Short mmCIF file of C-alpha atoms in Angstrom, two decimals:
data_model
loop_
_atom_site.label_atom_id
_atom_site.label_comp_id
_atom_site.label_asym_id
_atom_site.label_seq_id
_atom_site.Cartn_x
_atom_site.Cartn_y
_atom_site.Cartn_z
CA MET O 1 -30.74 -48.77 55.81
CA THR O 2 -28.81 -47.34 52.88
CA GLN O 3 -30.25 -44.26 51.43
CA ASP O 4 -29.98 -43.25 47.72
CA ILE O 5 -28.70 -39.96 46.76
CA LEU O 6 -28.58 -38.45 43.25
CA PHE O 7 -25.23 -37.21 42.04
CA ASP O 8 -25.22 -35.11 38.92
CA ALA O 9 -22.22 -36.38 37.03
CA SER O 10 -22.62 -34.51 33.95
CA ARG O 11 -19.48 -32.40 34.40
CA LEU O 12 -17.07 -35.23 35.23
CA LEU O 13 -18.43 -37.21 32.32
CA SER O 14 -17.62 -34.27 29.96
CA ARG O 15 -13.90 -34.46 31.27
CA THR O 16 -13.14 -38.01 30.70
CA ASP O 17 -10.50 -37.09 28.15
CA ARG O 18 -8.70 -34.47 30.09
CA SER O 19 -5.35 -35.21 31.60
CA ALA O 20 -5.51 -32.57 34.31
CA PRO O 21 -8.46 -30.99 36.09
CA THR O 22 -9.73 -27.67 36.85
CA GLY O 23 -10.73 -26.58 40.36
CA VAL O 24 -14.42 -27.42 39.72
CA ASP O 25 -13.48 -30.80 38.33
CA ARG O 26 -11.55 -31.37 41.52
CA VAL O 27 -14.54 -30.65 43.59
CA CYS O 28 -16.88 -32.91 41.45
CA LEU O 29 -14.48 -35.87 41.82
CA ALA O 30 -14.22 -35.41 45.48
CA TYR O 31 -17.85 -35.36 46.02
CA ALA O 32 -18.35 -38.55 43.89
CA GLU O 33 -15.60 -40.24 45.90
CA TRP O 34 -17.11 -39.25 49.22
CA LEU O 35 -20.54 -40.42 48.18
CA VAL O 36 -19.25 -43.67 46.86
CA GLU O 37 -17.24 -44.42 50.05
CA HIS O 38 -19.96 -43.27 52.53
CA PRO O 39 -21.32 -46.36 54.48
CA ASP O 40 -24.82 -45.08 54.88
CA TYR O 41 -25.61 -43.49 51.49
CA ARG O 42 -25.59 -44.98 48.07
CA MET O 43 -24.67 -42.69 45.15
CA VAL O 44 -26.71 -42.95 42.04
CA PRO O 45 -24.96 -41.23 39.29
CA VAL O 46 -27.12 -39.23 36.76
CA ARG O 47 -26.58 -36.94 33.91
CA SER O 48 -28.51 -34.18 32.19
CA ARG O 49 -30.04 -34.65 28.64
CA HIS O 50 -32.52 -32.47 27.01
CA ASP O 51 -33.45 -30.85 30.20
CA GLN O 52 -33.98 -34.26 31.96
CA LEU O 53 -31.94 -36.51 34.19
CA ALA O 54 -30.96 -39.81 32.97
CA ALA O 55 -29.39 -42.75 35.16
CA VAL O 56 -25.87 -43.68 34.47
CA ASP O 57 -24.64 -47.17 35.00
CA PRO O 58 -22.87 -46.84 38.47
CA ARG O 59 -20.21 -49.66 37.94
CA TRP O 60 -19.18 -47.93 34.61
CA PHE O 61 -19.15 -44.54 36.30
CA ARG O 62 -16.89 -45.92 39.18
CA ASP O 63 -14.54 -47.03 36.53
CA CYS O 64 -14.48 -43.54 35.05
CA MET O 65 -13.75 -42.14 38.54
CA VAL O 66 -10.84 -44.47 39.11
CA ASP O 67 -9.43 -43.64 35.84
CA LEU O 68 -9.72 -39.81 36.33
CA ARG O 69 -8.28 -40.09 39.66
CA SER O 70 -5.19 -42.06 38.26
CA ARG O 71 -4.61 -39.54 35.68
CA TRP O 72 -5.21 -36.36 37.65
CA THR O 73 -3.52 -37.26 41.03
CA GLY O 74 -1.61 -40.53 40.40
CA SER O 75 2.04 -41.41 41.28
CA PRO O 76 4.83 -40.20 38.90
CA SER O 77 4.71 -43.71 37.42
CA ASP O 78 0.99 -43.20 36.21
CA ARG O 79 2.07 -40.74 33.55
CA ALA O 80 5.52 -39.95 32.48
CA LEU O 81 6.46 -36.34 31.67
CA ASN O 82 6.15 -35.56 27.90
CA ALA O 83 8.94 -33.90 25.79
CA ASP O 84 7.86 -30.24 26.65
CA GLU O 85 7.60 -30.92 30.47
CA ARG O 86 11.03 -32.43 30.53
CA ARG O 87 12.31 -29.49 28.63
CA LEU O 88 10.80 -27.28 31.25
CA PHE O 89 12.33 -29.01 34.12
CA ALA O 90 15.70 -28.87 32.35
CA ALA O 91 15.29 -25.08 31.70
CA LEU O 92 14.57 -24.30 35.34
CA GLU O 93 17.77 -26.12 36.28
CA ALA O 94 20.09 -24.53 33.68
CA GLU O 95 22.51 -21.70 34.81
CA GLN O 96 21.54 -19.50 31.97
CA PRO O 97 18.15 -18.96 30.37
CA THR O 98 17.37 -21.20 27.31
CA THR O 99 14.50 -21.01 24.81
CA SER O 100 11.14 -20.52 26.43
CA VAL O 101 9.00 -23.67 26.72
CA ILE O 102 5.54 -22.34 25.45
CA GLY O 103 2.56 -24.37 24.80
CA ASP O 104 0.60 -24.10 21.50
CA ALA O 105 -1.83 -21.18 21.70
CA PRO O 106 -5.48 -21.65 20.37
CA ASP O 107 -6.16 -20.28 16.96
CA PRO O 108 -9.33 -18.12 17.30
CA HIS O 109 -10.12 -18.41 13.66
CA GLN O 110 -9.87 -22.35 13.72
CA PRO O 111 -13.20 -23.89 14.50
CA LYS O 112 -13.02 -26.22 17.62
CA ALA O 113 -12.61 -29.87 16.61
CA LYS O 114 -15.15 -32.27 17.95
CA ASN O 115 -13.74 -35.42 19.40
CA LYS O 116 -16.30 -37.98 18.16
CA THR O 117 -14.34 -40.85 19.87
CA ARG O 118 -15.05 -39.55 23.37
CA VAL O 119 -15.90 -42.52 25.65
CA TRP O 120 -18.90 -40.89 27.31
CA LYS O 121 -20.62 -39.93 24.06
CA GLN O 122 -20.13 -43.34 22.56
CA TYR O 123 -21.61 -44.76 25.83
CA PHE O 124 -24.59 -42.52 26.06
CA ARG O 125 -25.58 -43.03 22.23
CA SER O 126 -25.36 -46.84 22.81
CA ARG O 127 -27.78 -46.90 25.78
CA ARG O 128 -31.48 -46.24 26.22
CA VAL O 129 -32.08 -43.15 28.36
CA ALA O 130 -33.53 -44.33 31.73
CA ALA O 131 -35.15 -42.19 34.43
CA PRO O 132 -33.26 -41.99 37.73
CA PRO O 133 -34.78 -43.90 40.58
CA PRO O 134 -36.52 -42.25 43.56
CA ALA O 135 -34.09 -40.69 46.10
CA GLN O 136 -34.15 -38.25 49.09
CA LEU O 137 -31.41 -35.86 47.78
CA TYR O 138 -29.89 -34.69 44.68
CA PHE O 139 -26.38 -33.08 44.65
CA ASN O 140 -25.18 -30.71 41.85
CA VAL O 141 -21.71 -29.33 42.36
CA GLY O 142 -20.48 -28.68 38.92
CA HIS O 143 -22.71 -25.77 37.61
CA THR O 144 -24.23 -28.30 35.02
CA SER O 145 -27.87 -28.94 34.42
CA LEU O 146 -28.89 -25.40 35.70
CA ASN O 147 -29.30 -23.65 32.28
CA THR O 148 -33.04 -24.24 32.56
CA PRO O 149 -35.30 -24.91 35.53
CA GLU O 150 -36.90 -28.14 34.39
CA ILE O 151 -34.60 -30.52 36.09
CA LEU O 152 -34.86 -28.91 39.57
CA THR O 153 -38.59 -28.33 39.32
CA SER O 154 -39.15 -32.13 38.28
CA LEU O 155 -37.11 -33.23 41.27
CA GLY O 156 -38.96 -30.86 43.61
CA ALA O 157 -42.27 -32.28 42.36
CA GLN O 158 -41.06 -35.75 43.31
CA GLY O 159 -40.21 -34.40 46.87
CA ILE O 160 -36.42 -34.78 46.30
CA ASP O 161 -34.41 -32.13 48.09
CA ARG O 162 -32.01 -30.23 45.67
CA VAL O 163 -28.59 -29.09 46.86
CA VAL O 164 -26.59 -27.01 44.47
CA MET O 165 -23.04 -25.66 44.76
CA LEU O 166 -22.16 -22.25 43.22
CA HIS O 167 -18.46 -21.64 42.82
CA ASP O 168 -18.55 -17.91 42.03
CA LEU O 169 -20.62 -15.13 40.40
CA ILE O 170 -17.86 -13.76 38.43
CA PRO O 171 -19.35 -14.02 34.89
CA ILE O 172 -22.22 -11.81 36.56
CA THR O 173 -20.26 -9.45 38.45
CA HIS O 174 -17.27 -9.10 36.25
CA PRO O 175 -18.38 -10.08 32.74
CA GLU O 176 -15.48 -8.10 31.15
CA PHE O 177 -13.12 -11.01 32.18
CA CYS O 178 -15.18 -13.61 30.64
CA ARG O 179 -16.16 -14.81 27.14
CA PRO O 180 -19.12 -12.94 25.56
CA GLY O 181 -22.37 -14.69 26.57
CA ASP O 182 -21.17 -16.31 29.74
CA GLY O 183 -22.62 -13.57 32.00
CA ALA O 184 -26.07 -14.12 30.65
CA LYS O 185 -25.64 -18.03 30.76
CA HIS O 186 -24.37 -17.94 34.39
CA ARG O 187 -27.18 -15.46 35.57
CA ARG O 188 -29.65 -18.07 34.24
CA ARG O 189 -27.86 -20.78 36.31
CA VAL O 190 -27.77 -18.66 39.61
CA LEU O 191 -31.47 -17.59 39.01
CA THR O 192 -32.40 -21.40 38.61
CA ALA O 193 -30.45 -22.14 41.85
CA LEU O 194 -32.14 -19.30 43.66
CA HIS O 195 -35.64 -20.09 42.57
CA HIS O 196 -35.50 -24.01 42.66
CA ALA O 197 -32.64 -25.25 44.98
CA SER O 198 -33.60 -26.41 48.53
CA ARG O 199 -30.18 -25.28 49.61
CA ILE O 200 -27.06 -23.63 48.09
CA VAL O 201 -23.45 -24.53 49.11
CA VAL O 202 -20.70 -21.86 48.40
CA ASN O 203 -16.94 -22.13 48.84
CA SER O 204 -16.35 -18.85 50.61
CA ARG O 205 -17.95 -16.01 52.74
CA TYR O 206 -17.05 -13.81 49.85
CA THR O 207 -19.16 -15.99 47.17
CA ALA O 208 -22.03 -16.04 49.85
CA HIS O 209 -21.85 -12.18 50.08
CA GLU O 210 -22.01 -11.94 46.36
CA LEU O 211 -24.83 -14.23 45.89
CA MET O 212 -27.01 -12.54 48.69
CA ALA O 213 -26.22 -9.24 47.13
CA PHE O 214 -27.45 -10.53 43.63
CA ALA O 215 -30.62 -12.09 45.21
CA GLU O 216 -31.29 -8.87 46.72
CA ARG O 217 -30.99 -6.93 43.39
CA GLU O 218 -33.27 -9.49 41.93
CA ARG O 219 -35.72 -9.26 44.92
CA LEU O 220 -35.45 -12.96 45.55
CA ALA O 221 -35.59 -14.72 48.65
CA ALA O 222 -32.63 -17.03 48.74
CA PRO O 223 -32.74 -20.57 50.02
CA PRO O 224 -30.40 -21.41 52.98
CA ILE O 225 -26.83 -20.78 51.99
CA ASP O 226 -24.08 -22.91 53.67
CA VAL O 227 -20.38 -21.85 53.44
CA ALA O 228 -17.92 -24.69 53.32
CA HIS O 229 -14.28 -24.09 52.22
CA LEU O 230 -13.14 -26.61 49.86
CA GLY O 231 -10.72 -29.25 50.76
CA LEU O 232 -7.21 -30.26 49.20
CA GLU O 233 -5.75 -33.18 47.53
CA PRO O 234 -3.35 -35.05 49.99
CA ILE O 235 -0.43 -34.48 47.69
CA PHE O 236 -0.72 -30.67 48.44
CA LEU O 237 -0.51 -31.03 52.07
CA LYS O 238 3.14 -31.72 52.08
CA GLY O 239 6.08 -31.53 49.59
CA GLU O 240 9.75 -31.26 48.70
CA PRO O 241 11.10 -30.22 45.42
CA SER O 242 12.98 -33.10 43.65
CA ALA O 243 15.79 -30.87 42.21
CA LYS O 244 17.69 -27.82 42.85
CA ARG O 245 16.74 -25.06 40.43
CA ARG O 246 17.46 -21.37 39.69
CA PRO O 247 15.10 -18.97 41.40
CA TYR O 248 11.63 -19.14 39.86
CA PHE O 249 8.08 -18.31 40.61
CA VAL O 250 4.92 -20.18 39.65
CA HIS O 251 1.38 -19.28 38.64
CA VAL O 252 -1.37 -21.93 38.53
CA GLY O 253 -4.65 -21.35 36.80
CA THR O 254 -6.32 -21.01 33.46
CA ILE O 255 -4.69 -18.19 31.35
CA GLU O 256 -7.58 -15.71 31.15
CA ALA O 257 -8.05 -12.02 31.68
CA ARG O 258 -9.29 -12.00 35.23
CA LYS O 259 -5.96 -13.67 36.34
CA ASN O 260 -4.12 -10.42 35.66
CA LEU O 261 -1.29 -12.20 33.77
CA ALA O 262 -0.70 -9.37 31.30
CA PHE O 263 0.18 -7.09 34.29
CA LEU O 264 2.36 -9.70 35.72
CA LEU O 265 4.17 -10.13 32.54
CA THR O 266 4.63 -6.35 32.35
CA ILE O 267 6.23 -6.69 35.85
CA TRP O 268 8.66 -9.41 34.47
CA ARG O 269 9.93 -7.38 31.74
CA ARG O 270 10.82 -4.62 34.18
CA LEU O 271 12.41 -7.21 36.58
CA GLN O 272 14.45 -8.36 33.63
CA GLU O 273 15.50 -4.74 32.96
CA LYS O 274 16.49 -4.15 36.52
CA MET O 275 18.09 -7.38 37.45
CA GLY O 276 19.61 -8.63 34.09
CA ASP O 277 21.13 -12.13 34.41
CA GLN O 278 19.80 -12.30 37.97
CA ALA O 279 16.27 -11.97 36.95
CA PRO O 280 14.10 -14.89 38.11
CA ARG O 281 12.17 -17.21 35.91
CA LEU O 282 8.41 -17.58 35.88
CA VAL O 283 6.17 -20.70 34.96
CA LEU O 284 2.56 -20.31 34.02
CA ILE O 285 0.78 -23.62 34.58
CA GLY O 286 -2.64 -23.74 33.02
CA ARG O 287 -4.34 -24.03 29.68
CA TYR O 288 -5.17 -20.98 27.48
CA GLY O 289 -8.66 -19.68 28.24
CA TRP O 290 -10.22 -16.57 26.83
CA GLU O 291 -9.38 -12.85 26.52
CA ASN O 292 -5.70 -13.61 26.63
CA GLU O 293 -4.40 -11.77 23.63
CA ALA O 294 -2.20 -9.53 25.67
CA VAL O 295 -0.75 -12.41 27.43
CA LEU O 296 0.07 -14.16 24.11
CA ASP O 297 1.68 -10.93 22.90
CA HIS O 298 4.18 -10.93 25.75
CA LEU O 299 4.93 -14.76 25.63
CA GLN O 300 5.53 -14.77 21.82
CA ARG O 301 6.90 -11.38 20.97
CA SER O 302 8.58 -9.86 23.93
CA PRO O 303 12.42 -10.41 23.62
CA ASN O 304 13.10 -9.63 27.35
CA LEU O 305 10.93 -12.63 28.23
CA GLN O 306 12.59 -15.20 25.97
CA GLY O 307 13.94 -17.95 28.11
CA LEU O 308 12.62 -16.35 31.39
CA VAL O 309 8.92 -17.20 31.03
CA HIS O 310 7.35 -20.58 30.39
CA GLN O 311 3.99 -21.98 30.03
CA VAL O 312 2.82 -25.58 30.32
CA GLU O 313 -0.65 -27.22 30.77
CA ASN O 314 -2.18 -30.49 31.68
CA LEU O 315 0.77 -31.23 34.31
CA PRO O 316 0.03 -34.41 36.60
CA ASP O 317 -0.43 -33.44 40.19
CA THR O 318 2.88 -34.92 41.26
CA ALA O 319 4.83 -32.65 38.78
CA LEU O 320 2.57 -29.50 39.82
CA ALA O 321 3.26 -30.05 43.41
CA ASP O 322 7.03 -30.61 42.78
CA LEU O 323 7.08 -27.36 40.78
CA MET O 324 5.17 -25.40 43.38
CA SER O 325 7.46 -26.74 46.29
CA GLY O 326 10.56 -25.51 44.76
CA ALA O 327 9.50 -21.95 43.73
CA GLN O 328 10.68 -18.78 45.60
CA ALA O 329 6.86 -18.14 45.89
CA VAL O 330 3.58 -19.01 44.18
CA LEU O 331 1.95 -15.94 42.80
CA ALA O 332 -1.79 -15.17 42.54
CA PRO O 333 -2.25 -11.73 41.26
CA SER O 334 -6.03 -12.20 40.17
CA SER O 335 -8.48 -9.36 39.94
CA VAL O 336 -11.25 -11.49 41.36
CA GLU O 337 -11.65 -15.00 42.73
CA GLY O 338 -14.51 -17.07 44.33
CA PHE O 339 -11.97 -19.38 46.11
CA ASP O 340 -8.60 -19.60 44.43
CA LEU O 341 -7.59 -23.25 45.16
CA PRO O 342 -3.91 -22.96 43.92
CA ALA O 343 -3.35 -20.10 46.47
CA VAL O 344 -4.61 -22.43 49.21
CA GLU O 345 -2.59 -25.30 47.93
CA ALA O 346 0.62 -23.22 48.00
CA CYS O 347 0.02 -22.29 51.59
CA ALA O 348 -0.77 -25.81 52.44
CA LEU O 349 2.71 -26.96 50.83
CA GLY O 350 4.51 -24.43 53.00
CA VAL O 351 5.46 -22.29 49.98
CA PRO O 352 5.55 -18.60 50.26
CA LEU O 353 2.49 -16.95 48.56
CA ILE O 354 2.38 -13.46 46.94
CA ALA O 355 -1.25 -12.60 46.20
CA SER O 356 -3.59 -9.90 45.25
CA ASP O 357 -5.35 -8.10 48.07
CA ILE O 358 -8.79 -9.02 47.11
CA PRO O 359 -11.65 -10.33 49.46
CA ALA O 360 -11.27 -14.05 48.59
CA HIS O 361 -7.56 -13.95 49.46
CA ARG O 362 -8.10 -11.84 52.66
CA GLU O 363 -10.56 -14.66 53.86
CA LEU O 364 -8.58 -17.81 52.70
CA VAL O 365 -4.90 -16.78 52.83
CA PRO O 366 -4.60 -13.60 55.17
CA GLN O 367 -1.08 -14.56 56.24
CA ALA O 368 0.31 -14.27 52.60
CA THR O 369 1.90 -11.20 51.16
CA LEU O 370 -1.06 -9.41 49.73
CA ILE O 371 -0.70 -6.57 47.48
CA ASP O 372 -3.14 -4.52 45.34
CA PRO O 373 -3.64 -6.07 41.96
CA LEU O 374 -2.96 -2.73 40.35
CA ASP O 375 0.16 -1.85 42.35
CA GLY O 376 2.84 -2.45 40.06
CA LEU O 377 5.70 -0.93 42.10
CA GLY O 378 4.58 -2.98 45.11
CA TRP O 379 4.64 -6.12 43.02
CA LEU O 380 8.01 -5.30 41.38
CA ALA O 381 9.64 -4.66 44.91
CA ALA O 382 8.14 -7.96 46.37
CA LEU O 383 9.19 -10.06 43.55
CA GLU O 384 12.71 -8.68 43.51
CA ALA O 385 13.09 -9.13 47.24
CA ALA O 386 11.74 -12.71 47.19
CA THR O 387 14.21 -13.58 44.42
CA ARG O 388 17.11 -12.35 46.35
CA ARG O 389 16.01 -14.21 49.42
CA ARG O 390 13.00 -16.74 49.55
CA PRO O 391 10.40 -15.50 52.12
CA ASP O 392 9.62 -17.59 55.10
CA ALA O 393 5.98 -19.20 54.66
CA PRO O 394 3.90 -18.46 57.81
CA PRO O 395 2.24 -21.42 59.54
CA TYR O 396 -1.04 -22.30 57.93
CA CYS O 397 -4.01 -24.55 58.81
CA ALA O 398 -5.29 -25.99 55.42
CA PRO O 399 -8.89 -26.58 54.84
CA THR O 400 -9.50 -30.43 54.35
CA TRP O 401 -12.04 -32.49 52.66
CA LYS O 402 -12.85 -34.32 55.77
CA SER O 403 -13.93 -31.05 57.52
CA HIS O 404 -15.77 -29.98 54.40
CA PHE O 405 -17.86 -33.16 54.07
CA GLN O 406 -18.32 -33.27 57.91
CA SER O 407 -19.94 -29.82 57.68
CA ILE O 408 -22.09 -31.08 54.52
CA GLU O 409 -23.13 -34.14 56.40
CA ASP O 410 -24.07 -32.39 59.56
CA HIS O 411 -26.19 -29.64 57.92
CA LEU O 412 -27.44 -31.05 54.55
CA LEU O 413 -27.71 -34.76 54.59
CA PRO O 414 -31.08 -35.98 55.90
CA PRO O 415 -30.80 -38.24 59.05
CA LEU O 416 -31.15 -41.92 58.22
CA ALA O 417 -33.88 -42.08 60.92
CA ALA O 418 -36.02 -39.93 58.75
CA VAL O 419 -35.96 -42.35 55.76
CA PRO O 420 -39.22 -44.24 55.58
CA ALA O 421 -39.12 -47.99 56.03
CA PRO O 422 -39.39 -50.05 52.79
CA GLY O 423 -43.06 -50.55 51.70
#
């Protein structure tokens, strides 16, 4: 007998116009695809609206999933590189540094434009809001629909188990790295999950530790907490660079304060002063986030970094894996992480990783070169040595979505035998 499972698709539906995913976006799509393909469970997509869940047409949502997968992880023919991306690849192959390839920085004084043509908004405006059907379980893996408790309490009143994934507690534990107000907003989400979720899934033991510490400070009894490391897209499980390039390093992730990129760019200026024409290049792959003024000052105004440091965003996975595979090392100097998917992807690709010595990295990538995120001389020495000779990447057993979902299925999904017969 097929069992219905509600899947909160709110986050994925808000990403239908994006050409590249965040780490949380990848998790949402992986869960949706797993539930769609499962032989014993039927995914019922729902979305949040005015603190209520509304059903989404499953056929239409499946088309959205196919489109997202094609754009985010498709073959090179699915999206050709744009002009800036071609300039970047050419700059990395050039013998001498050329002009830096830098994306347009956001203007903090310019109000954010609202795209009224987004498909999902048109679709939702055009259809009557329908309540979701009865189900045994509700999955929320995107931090959405948790700002108020109404949705989870309503599901609980219907006897539906509520499984929520929390990716980190960084806005609560490190609010100085986040946008003003994000700490209070995320605190409400975590409290909602602690009070009203049947179970909570986290991506690392470190996130579990932070969650339990938060619950203890709030004097709350947490529901069962399950740790399940995230899986990787197949394209990151193997890779070879498509071209020979001058020595360069790669950082992957949103350009925001906790990524410690202002520190990294200060190191890069010193590398240029020490190594001159032999200085390596650096590619920052990710969109601009918040609290990034210091990074922008380096990128736009430092003469030492012109032609050495580049920034691009929204790369398709094929180009991203190619750039990572050819790097001297992938860099992850973050001050704090809950999981750090790019660091795990680098190790899975067999690329050397130089990362900050923080709990998440010690748990997930202990074989990497780990350096204190404030140790400037240590980072300088490691980068100079890796420029002159690419380090060997130690063997690494990468986490997979298969093992992740096997753990979820074993511990969280109700057995089919427990489902009452029709009528």
